mmCIF file of N, CA and C in Angstrom:
data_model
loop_
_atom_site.group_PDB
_atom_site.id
_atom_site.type_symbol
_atom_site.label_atom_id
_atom_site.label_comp_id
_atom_site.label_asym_id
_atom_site.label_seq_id
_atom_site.Cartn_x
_atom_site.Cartn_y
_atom_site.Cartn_z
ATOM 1 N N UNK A 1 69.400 -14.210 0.670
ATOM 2 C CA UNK A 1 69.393 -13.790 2.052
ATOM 3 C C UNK A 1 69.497 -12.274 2.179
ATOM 4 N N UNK A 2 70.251 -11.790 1.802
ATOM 5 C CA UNK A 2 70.466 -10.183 1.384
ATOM 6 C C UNK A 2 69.202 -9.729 1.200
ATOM 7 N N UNK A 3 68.569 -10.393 -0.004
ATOM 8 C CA UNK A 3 67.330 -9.221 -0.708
ATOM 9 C C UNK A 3 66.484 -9.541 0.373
ATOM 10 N N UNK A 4 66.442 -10.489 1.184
ATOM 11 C CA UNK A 4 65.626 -10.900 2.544
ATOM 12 C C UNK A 4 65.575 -10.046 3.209
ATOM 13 N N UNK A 5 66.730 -9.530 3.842
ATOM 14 C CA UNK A 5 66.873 -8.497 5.145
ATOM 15 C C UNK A 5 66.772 -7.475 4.644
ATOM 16 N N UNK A 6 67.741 -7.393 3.056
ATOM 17 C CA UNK A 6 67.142 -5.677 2.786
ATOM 18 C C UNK A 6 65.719 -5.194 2.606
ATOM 19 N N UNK A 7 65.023 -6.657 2.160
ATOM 20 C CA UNK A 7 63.049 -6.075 2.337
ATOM 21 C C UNK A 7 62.593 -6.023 3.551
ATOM 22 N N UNK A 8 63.040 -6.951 4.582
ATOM 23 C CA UNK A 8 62.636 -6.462 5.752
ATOM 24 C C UNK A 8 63.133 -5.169 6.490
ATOM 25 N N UNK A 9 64.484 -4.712 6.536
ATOM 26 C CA UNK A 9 64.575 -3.654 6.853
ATOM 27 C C UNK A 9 64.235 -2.473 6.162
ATOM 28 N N UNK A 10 63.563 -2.953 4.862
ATOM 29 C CA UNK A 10 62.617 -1.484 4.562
ATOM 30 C C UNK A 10 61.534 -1.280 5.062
ATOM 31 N N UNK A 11 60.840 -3.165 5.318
ATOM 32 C CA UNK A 11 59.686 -3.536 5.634
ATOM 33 C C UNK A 11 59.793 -2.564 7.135
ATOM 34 N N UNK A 12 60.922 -2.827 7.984
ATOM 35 C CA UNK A 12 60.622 -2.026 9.357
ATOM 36 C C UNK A 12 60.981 -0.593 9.784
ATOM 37 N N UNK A 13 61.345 0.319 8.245
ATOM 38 C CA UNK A 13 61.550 1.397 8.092
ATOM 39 C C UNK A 13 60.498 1.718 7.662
ATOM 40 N N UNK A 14 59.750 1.289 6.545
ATOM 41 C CA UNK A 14 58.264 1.536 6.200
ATOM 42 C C UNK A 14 57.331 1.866 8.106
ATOM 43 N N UNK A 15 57.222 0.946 8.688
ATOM 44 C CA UNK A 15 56.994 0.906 9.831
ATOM 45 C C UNK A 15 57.106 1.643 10.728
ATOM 46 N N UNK A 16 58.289 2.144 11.105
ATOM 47 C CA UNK A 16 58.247 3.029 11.715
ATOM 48 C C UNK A 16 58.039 4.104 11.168
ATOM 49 N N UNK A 17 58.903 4.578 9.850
ATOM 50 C CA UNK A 17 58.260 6.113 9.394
ATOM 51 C C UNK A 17 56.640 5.768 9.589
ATOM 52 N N UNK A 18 55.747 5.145 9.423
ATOM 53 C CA UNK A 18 54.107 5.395 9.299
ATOM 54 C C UNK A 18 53.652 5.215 11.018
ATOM 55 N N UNK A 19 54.615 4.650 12.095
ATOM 56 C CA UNK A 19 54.449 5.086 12.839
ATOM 57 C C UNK A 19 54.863 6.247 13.813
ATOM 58 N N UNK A 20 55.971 7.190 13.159
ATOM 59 C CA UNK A 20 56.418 8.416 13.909
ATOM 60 C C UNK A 20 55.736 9.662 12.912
ATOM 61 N N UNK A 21 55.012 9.128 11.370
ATOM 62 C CA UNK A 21 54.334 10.365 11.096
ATOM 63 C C UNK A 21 52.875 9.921 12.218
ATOM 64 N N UNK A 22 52.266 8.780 12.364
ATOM 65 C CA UNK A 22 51.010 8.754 13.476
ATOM 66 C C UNK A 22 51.061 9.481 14.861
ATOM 67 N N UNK A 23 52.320 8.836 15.087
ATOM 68 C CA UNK A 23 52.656 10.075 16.692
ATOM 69 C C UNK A 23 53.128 11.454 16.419
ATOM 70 N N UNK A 24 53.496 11.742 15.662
ATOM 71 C CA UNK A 24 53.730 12.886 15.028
ATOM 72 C C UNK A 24 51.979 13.746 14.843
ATOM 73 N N UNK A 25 51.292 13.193 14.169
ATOM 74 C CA UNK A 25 50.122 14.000 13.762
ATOM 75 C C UNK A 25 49.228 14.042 15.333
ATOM 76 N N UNK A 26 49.057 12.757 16.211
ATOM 77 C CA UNK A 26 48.893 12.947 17.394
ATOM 78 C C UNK A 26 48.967 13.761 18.462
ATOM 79 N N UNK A 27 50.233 13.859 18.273
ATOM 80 C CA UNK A 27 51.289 15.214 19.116
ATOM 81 C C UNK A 27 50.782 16.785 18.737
ATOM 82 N N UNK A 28 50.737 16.734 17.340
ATOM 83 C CA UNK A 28 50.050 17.892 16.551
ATOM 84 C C UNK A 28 48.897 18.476 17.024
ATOM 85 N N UNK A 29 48.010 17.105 17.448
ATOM 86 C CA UNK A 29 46.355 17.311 17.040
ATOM 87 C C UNK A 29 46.712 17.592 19.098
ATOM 88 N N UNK A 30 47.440 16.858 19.950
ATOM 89 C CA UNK A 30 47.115 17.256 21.192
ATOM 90 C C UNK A 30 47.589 18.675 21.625
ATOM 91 N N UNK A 31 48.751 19.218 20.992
ATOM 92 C CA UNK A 31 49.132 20.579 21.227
ATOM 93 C C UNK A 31 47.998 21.511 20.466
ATOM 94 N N UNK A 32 47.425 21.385 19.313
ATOM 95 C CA UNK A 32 46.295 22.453 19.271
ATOM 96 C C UNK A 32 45.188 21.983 20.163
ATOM 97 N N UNK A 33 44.930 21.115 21.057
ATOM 98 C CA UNK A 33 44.004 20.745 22.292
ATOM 99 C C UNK A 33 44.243 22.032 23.265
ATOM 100 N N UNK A 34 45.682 21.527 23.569
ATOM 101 C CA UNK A 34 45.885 22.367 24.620
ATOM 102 C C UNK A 34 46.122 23.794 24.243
ATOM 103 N N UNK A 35 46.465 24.030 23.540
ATOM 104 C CA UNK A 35 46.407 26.031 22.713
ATOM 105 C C UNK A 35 45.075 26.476 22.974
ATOM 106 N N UNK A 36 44.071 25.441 22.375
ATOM 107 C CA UNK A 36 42.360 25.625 22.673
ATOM 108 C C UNK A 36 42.258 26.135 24.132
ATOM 109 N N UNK A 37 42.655 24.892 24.842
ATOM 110 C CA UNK A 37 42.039 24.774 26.469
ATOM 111 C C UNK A 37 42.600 26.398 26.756
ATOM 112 N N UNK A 38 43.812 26.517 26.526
ATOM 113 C CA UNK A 38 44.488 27.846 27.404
ATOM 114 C C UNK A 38 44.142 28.598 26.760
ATOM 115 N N UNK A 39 43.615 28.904 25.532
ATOM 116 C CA UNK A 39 42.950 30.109 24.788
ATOM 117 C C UNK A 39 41.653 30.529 25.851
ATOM 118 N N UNK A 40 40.548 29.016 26.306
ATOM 119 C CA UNK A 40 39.747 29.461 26.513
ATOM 120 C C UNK A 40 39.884 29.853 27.946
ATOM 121 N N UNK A 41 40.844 29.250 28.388
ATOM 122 C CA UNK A 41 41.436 29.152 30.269
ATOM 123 C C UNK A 41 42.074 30.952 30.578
ATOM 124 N N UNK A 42 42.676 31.223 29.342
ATOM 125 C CA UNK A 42 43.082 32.699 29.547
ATOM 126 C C UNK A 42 41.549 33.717 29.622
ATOM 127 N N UNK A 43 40.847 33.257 28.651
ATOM 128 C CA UNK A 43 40.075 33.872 28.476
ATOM 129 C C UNK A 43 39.059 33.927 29.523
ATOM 130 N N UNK A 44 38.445 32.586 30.231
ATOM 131 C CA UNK A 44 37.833 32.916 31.354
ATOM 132 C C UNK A 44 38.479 33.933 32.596
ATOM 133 N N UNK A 45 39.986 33.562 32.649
ATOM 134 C CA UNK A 45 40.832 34.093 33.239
ATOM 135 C C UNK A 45 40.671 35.565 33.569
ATOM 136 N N UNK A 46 40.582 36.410 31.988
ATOM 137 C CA UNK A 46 40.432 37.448 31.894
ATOM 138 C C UNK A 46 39.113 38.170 32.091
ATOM 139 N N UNK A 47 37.778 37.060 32.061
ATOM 140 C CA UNK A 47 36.547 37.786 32.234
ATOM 141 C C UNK A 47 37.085 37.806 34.016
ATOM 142 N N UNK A 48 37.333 36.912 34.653
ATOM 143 C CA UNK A 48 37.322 36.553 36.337
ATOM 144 C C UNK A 48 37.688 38.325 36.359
ATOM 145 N N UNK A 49 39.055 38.409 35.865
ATOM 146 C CA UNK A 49 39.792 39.585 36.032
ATOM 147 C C UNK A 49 39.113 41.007 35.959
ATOM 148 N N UNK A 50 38.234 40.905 35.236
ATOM 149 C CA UNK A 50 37.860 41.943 34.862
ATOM 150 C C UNK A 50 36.533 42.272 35.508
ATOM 151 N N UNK A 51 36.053 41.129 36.144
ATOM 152 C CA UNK A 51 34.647 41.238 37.138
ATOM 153 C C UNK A 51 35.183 41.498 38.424
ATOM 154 N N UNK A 52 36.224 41.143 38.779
ATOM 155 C CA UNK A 52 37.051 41.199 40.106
ATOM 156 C C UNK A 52 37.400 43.071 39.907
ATOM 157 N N UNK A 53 37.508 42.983 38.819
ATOM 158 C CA UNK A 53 38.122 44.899 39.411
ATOM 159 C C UNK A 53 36.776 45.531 39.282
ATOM 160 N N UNK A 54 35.585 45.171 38.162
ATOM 161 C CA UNK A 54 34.264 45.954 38.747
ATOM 162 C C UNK A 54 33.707 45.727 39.984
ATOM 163 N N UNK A 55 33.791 44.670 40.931
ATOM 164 C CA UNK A 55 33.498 44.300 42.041
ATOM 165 C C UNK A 55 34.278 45.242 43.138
ATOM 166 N N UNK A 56 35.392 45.426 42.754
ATOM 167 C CA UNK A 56 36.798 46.273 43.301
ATOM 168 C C UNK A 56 36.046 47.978 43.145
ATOM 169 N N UNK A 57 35.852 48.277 42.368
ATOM 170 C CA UNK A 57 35.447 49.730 41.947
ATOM 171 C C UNK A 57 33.797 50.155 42.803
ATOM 172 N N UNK A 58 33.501 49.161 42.767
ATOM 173 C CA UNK A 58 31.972 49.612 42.952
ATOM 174 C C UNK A 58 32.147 49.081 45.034
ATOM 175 N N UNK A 59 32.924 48.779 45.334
ATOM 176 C CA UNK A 59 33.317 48.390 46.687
ATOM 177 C C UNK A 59 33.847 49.723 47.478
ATOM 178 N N UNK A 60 35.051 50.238 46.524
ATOM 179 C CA UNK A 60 35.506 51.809 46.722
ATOM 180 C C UNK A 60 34.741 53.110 46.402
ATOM 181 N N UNK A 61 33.623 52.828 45.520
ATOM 182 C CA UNK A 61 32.551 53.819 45.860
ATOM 183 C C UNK A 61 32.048 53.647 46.958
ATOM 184 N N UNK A 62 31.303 52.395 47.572
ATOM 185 C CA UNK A 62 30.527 51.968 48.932
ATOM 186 C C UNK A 62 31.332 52.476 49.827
ATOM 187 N N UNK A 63 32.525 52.399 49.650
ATOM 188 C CA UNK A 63 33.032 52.530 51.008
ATOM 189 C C UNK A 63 33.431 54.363 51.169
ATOM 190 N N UNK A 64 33.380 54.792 49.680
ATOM 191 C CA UNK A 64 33.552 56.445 49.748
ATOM 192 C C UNK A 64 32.926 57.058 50.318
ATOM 193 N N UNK A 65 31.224 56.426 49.736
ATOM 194 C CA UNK A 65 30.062 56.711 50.404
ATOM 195 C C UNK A 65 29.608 56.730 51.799
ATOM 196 N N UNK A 66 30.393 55.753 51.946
ATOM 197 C CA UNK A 66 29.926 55.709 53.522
ATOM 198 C C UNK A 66 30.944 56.376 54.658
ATOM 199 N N UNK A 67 32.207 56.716 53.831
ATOM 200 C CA UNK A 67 32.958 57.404 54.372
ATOM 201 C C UNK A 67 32.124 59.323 55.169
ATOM 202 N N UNK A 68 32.184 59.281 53.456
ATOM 203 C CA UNK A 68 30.900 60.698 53.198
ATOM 204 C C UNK A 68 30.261 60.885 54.408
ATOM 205 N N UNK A 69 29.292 59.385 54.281
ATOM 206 C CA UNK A 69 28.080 59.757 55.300
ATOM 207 C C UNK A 69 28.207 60.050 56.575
ATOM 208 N N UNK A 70 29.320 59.114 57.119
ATOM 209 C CA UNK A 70 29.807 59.371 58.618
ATOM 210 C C UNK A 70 30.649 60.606 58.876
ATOM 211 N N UNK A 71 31.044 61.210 57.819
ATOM 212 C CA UNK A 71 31.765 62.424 58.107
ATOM 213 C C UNK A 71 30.864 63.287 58.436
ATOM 214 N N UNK A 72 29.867 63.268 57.496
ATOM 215 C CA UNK A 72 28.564 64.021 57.876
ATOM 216 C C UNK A 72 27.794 64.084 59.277
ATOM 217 N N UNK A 73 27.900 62.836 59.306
ATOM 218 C CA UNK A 73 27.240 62.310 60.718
ATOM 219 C C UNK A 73 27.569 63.057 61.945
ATOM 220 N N UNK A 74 29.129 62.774 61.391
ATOM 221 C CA UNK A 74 30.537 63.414 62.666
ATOM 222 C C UNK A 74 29.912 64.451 62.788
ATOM 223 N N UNK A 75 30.149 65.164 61.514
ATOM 224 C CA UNK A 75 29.893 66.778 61.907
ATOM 225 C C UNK A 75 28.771 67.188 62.572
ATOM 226 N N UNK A 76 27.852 66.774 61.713
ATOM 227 C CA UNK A 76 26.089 67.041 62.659
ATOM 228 C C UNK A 76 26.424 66.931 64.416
ATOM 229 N N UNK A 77 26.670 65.593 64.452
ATOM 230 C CA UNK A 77 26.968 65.736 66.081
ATOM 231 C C UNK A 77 27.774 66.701 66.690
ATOM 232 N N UNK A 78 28.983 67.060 66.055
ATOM 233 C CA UNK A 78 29.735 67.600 66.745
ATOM 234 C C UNK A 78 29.320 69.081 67.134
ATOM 235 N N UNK A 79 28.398 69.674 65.822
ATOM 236 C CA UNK A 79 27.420 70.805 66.097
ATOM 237 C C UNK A 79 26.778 70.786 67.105
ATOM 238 N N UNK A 80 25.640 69.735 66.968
ATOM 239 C CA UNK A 80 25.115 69.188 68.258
ATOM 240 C C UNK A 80 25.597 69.207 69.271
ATOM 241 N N UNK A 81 26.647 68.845 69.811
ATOM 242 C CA UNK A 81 27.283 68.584 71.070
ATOM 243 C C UNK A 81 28.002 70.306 71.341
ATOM 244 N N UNK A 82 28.534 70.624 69.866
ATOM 245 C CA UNK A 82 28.962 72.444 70.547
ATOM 246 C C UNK A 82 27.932 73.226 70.949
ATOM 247 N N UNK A 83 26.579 73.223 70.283
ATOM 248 C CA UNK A 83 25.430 73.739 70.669
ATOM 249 C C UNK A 83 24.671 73.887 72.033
ATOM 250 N N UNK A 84 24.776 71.818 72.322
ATOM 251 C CA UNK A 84 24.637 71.630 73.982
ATOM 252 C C UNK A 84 25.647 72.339 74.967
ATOM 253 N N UNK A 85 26.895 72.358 74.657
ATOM 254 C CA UNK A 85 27.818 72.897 75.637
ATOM 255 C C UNK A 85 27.517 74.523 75.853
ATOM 256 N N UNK A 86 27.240 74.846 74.748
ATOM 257 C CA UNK A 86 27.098 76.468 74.619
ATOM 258 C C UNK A 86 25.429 76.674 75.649
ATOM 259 N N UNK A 87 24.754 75.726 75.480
ATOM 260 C CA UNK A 87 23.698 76.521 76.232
ATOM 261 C C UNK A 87 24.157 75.647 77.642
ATOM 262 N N UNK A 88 24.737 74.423 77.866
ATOM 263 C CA UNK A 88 24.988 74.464 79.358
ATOM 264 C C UNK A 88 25.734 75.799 79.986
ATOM 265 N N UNK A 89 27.135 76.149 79.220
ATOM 266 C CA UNK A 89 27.543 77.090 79.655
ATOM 267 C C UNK A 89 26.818 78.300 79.993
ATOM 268 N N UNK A 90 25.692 78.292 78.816
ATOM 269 C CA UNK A 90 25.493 79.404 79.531
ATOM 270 C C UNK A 90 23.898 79.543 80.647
ATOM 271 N N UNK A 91 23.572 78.361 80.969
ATOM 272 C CA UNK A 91 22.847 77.854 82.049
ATOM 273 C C UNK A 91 23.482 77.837 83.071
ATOM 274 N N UNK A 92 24.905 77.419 82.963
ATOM 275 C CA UNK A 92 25.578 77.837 84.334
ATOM 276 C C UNK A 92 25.743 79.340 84.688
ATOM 277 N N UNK A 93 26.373 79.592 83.415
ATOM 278 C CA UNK A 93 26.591 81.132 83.658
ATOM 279 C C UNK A 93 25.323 81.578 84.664
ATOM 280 N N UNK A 94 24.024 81.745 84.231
ATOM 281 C CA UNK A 94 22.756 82.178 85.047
ATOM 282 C C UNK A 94 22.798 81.792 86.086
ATOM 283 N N UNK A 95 23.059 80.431 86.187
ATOM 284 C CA UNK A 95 22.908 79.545 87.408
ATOM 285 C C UNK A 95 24.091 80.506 88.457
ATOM 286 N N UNK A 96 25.183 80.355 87.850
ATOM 287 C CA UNK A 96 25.924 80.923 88.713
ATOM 288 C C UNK A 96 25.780 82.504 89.227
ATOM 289 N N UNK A 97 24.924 83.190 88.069
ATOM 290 C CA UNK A 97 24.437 84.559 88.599
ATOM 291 C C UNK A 97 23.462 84.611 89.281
ATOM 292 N N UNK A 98 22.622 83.645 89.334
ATOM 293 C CA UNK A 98 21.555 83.505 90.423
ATOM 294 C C UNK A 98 22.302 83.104 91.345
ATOM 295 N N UNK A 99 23.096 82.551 92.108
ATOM 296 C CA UNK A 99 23.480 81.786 93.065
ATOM 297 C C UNK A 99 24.247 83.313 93.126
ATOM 298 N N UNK A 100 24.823 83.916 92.633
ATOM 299 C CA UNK A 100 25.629 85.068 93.478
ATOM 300 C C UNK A 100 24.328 85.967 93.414
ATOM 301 N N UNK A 101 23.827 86.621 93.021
ATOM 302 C CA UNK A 101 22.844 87.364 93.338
ATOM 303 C C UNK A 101 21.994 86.607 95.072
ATOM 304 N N UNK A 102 21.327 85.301 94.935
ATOM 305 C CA UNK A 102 21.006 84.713 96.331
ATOM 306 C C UNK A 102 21.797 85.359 97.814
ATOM 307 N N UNK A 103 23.698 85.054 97.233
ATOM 308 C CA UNK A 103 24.431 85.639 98.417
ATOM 309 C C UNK A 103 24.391 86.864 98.686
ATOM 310 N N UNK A 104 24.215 87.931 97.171
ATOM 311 C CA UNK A 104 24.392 89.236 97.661
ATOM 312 C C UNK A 104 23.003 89.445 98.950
ATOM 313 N N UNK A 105 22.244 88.663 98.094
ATOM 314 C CA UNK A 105 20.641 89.304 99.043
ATOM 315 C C UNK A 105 20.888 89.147 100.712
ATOM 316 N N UNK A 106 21.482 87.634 100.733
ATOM 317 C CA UNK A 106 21.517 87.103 102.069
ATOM 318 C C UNK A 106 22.646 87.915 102.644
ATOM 319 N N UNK A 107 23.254 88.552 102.314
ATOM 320 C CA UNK A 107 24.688 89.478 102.919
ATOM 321 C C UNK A 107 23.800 90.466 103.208
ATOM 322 N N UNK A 108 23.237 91.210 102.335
ATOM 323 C CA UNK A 108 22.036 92.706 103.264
ATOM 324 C C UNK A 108 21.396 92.072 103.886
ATOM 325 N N UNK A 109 20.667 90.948 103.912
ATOM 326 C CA UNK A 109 19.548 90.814 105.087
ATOM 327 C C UNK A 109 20.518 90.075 106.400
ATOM 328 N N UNK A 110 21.630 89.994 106.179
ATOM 329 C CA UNK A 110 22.341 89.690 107.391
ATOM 330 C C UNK A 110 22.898 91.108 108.078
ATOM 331 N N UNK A 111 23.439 91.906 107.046
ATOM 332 C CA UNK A 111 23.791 93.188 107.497
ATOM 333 C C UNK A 111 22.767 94.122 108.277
ATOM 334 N N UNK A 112 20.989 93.908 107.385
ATOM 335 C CA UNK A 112 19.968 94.340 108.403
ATOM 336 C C UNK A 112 19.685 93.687 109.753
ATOM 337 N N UNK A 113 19.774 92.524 109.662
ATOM 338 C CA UNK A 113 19.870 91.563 110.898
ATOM 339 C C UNK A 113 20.590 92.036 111.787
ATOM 340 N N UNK A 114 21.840 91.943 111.647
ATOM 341 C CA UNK A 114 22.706 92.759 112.364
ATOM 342 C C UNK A 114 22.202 94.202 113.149
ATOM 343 N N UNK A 115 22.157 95.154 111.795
ATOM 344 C CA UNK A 115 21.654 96.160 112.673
ATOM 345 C C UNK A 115 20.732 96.313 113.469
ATOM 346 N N UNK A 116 19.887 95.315 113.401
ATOM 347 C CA UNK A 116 18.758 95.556 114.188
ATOM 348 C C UNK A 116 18.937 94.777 115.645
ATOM 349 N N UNK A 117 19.909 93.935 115.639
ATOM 350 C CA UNK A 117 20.550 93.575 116.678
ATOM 351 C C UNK A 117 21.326 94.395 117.098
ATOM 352 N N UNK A 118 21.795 95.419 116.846
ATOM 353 C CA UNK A 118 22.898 96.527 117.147
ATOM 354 C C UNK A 118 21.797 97.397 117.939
#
C-alpha cells in the first residue's frame, strides 16, 4: 500500500512539475508577445510623435507667414490711408482758401456796392 501511494504521489508530482514547467514556458512565450506588441506600439507611437511635431513646425511657419503678410498688408494700407488724408487735407486746405478768397471778393464788391449807393 505504501509503495502504492508513494508511486502515485510521484505519479502526481511528475504531473504537475510537467504541468507548471508547460504554464511556465506559456507565460514565457506570452510575455515576449507582449514586449513585441509594445516594442512595436512604442514605436508606432513614436513615428505618430514625431509626424505630429513636423505637422506642428510647418503649421508655425504658415502661420509666421501669414503673420508677415498681413503686417505687410497693414502697413501698405496704412500708407495708403496717410497718403489719402494728406491730400484730403490738403484739398481742404485749397478748398478752404478758395472759399475765403470767394468772401474776400464778395466783401469789395459789397464795399463797391455800397459806395455807389453812397
Amino acid at each position: 500500500e505504501k509503495e502504492k501511494a508513494e508511486a502515485l504521489v510521484a505519479s502526481m508530482k511528475a504531473d504537475h512539475d510537467a504541468k507548471s514547467a508547460e504554464l511556465q514556458a506559456d507565460m514565457d512565450k506570452a510575455v515576449e508577445e507582449l514586449k513585441q506588441q509594445m516594442g512595436e506600439g512604442s514605436k508606432a507611437l513614436a513615428d505618430q510623435i514625431s509626424s505630429l511635431r513636423e505637422e506642428k513646425e510647418k503649421a508655425e511657419a504658415l502661420i509666421e507667414t501669414t503673420k508677415k503678410e498681413c503686417e505687410e498688408k497693414i502697413g501698405k494700407q496704412q500708407a495708403d490711408m496717410d497718403k489719402t488724408i494728406d491730400e484730403l487735407k490738403q484739398q481742404m486746405g485749397e478748398s478752404n482758401k478758395a472759399t475765403a478768397d470767394q468772401i474776400s471778393s464778395l466783401r469789395e464788391e459789397k464795399e463797391k456796392a455800397e459806395a455807389l449807393i453812397e
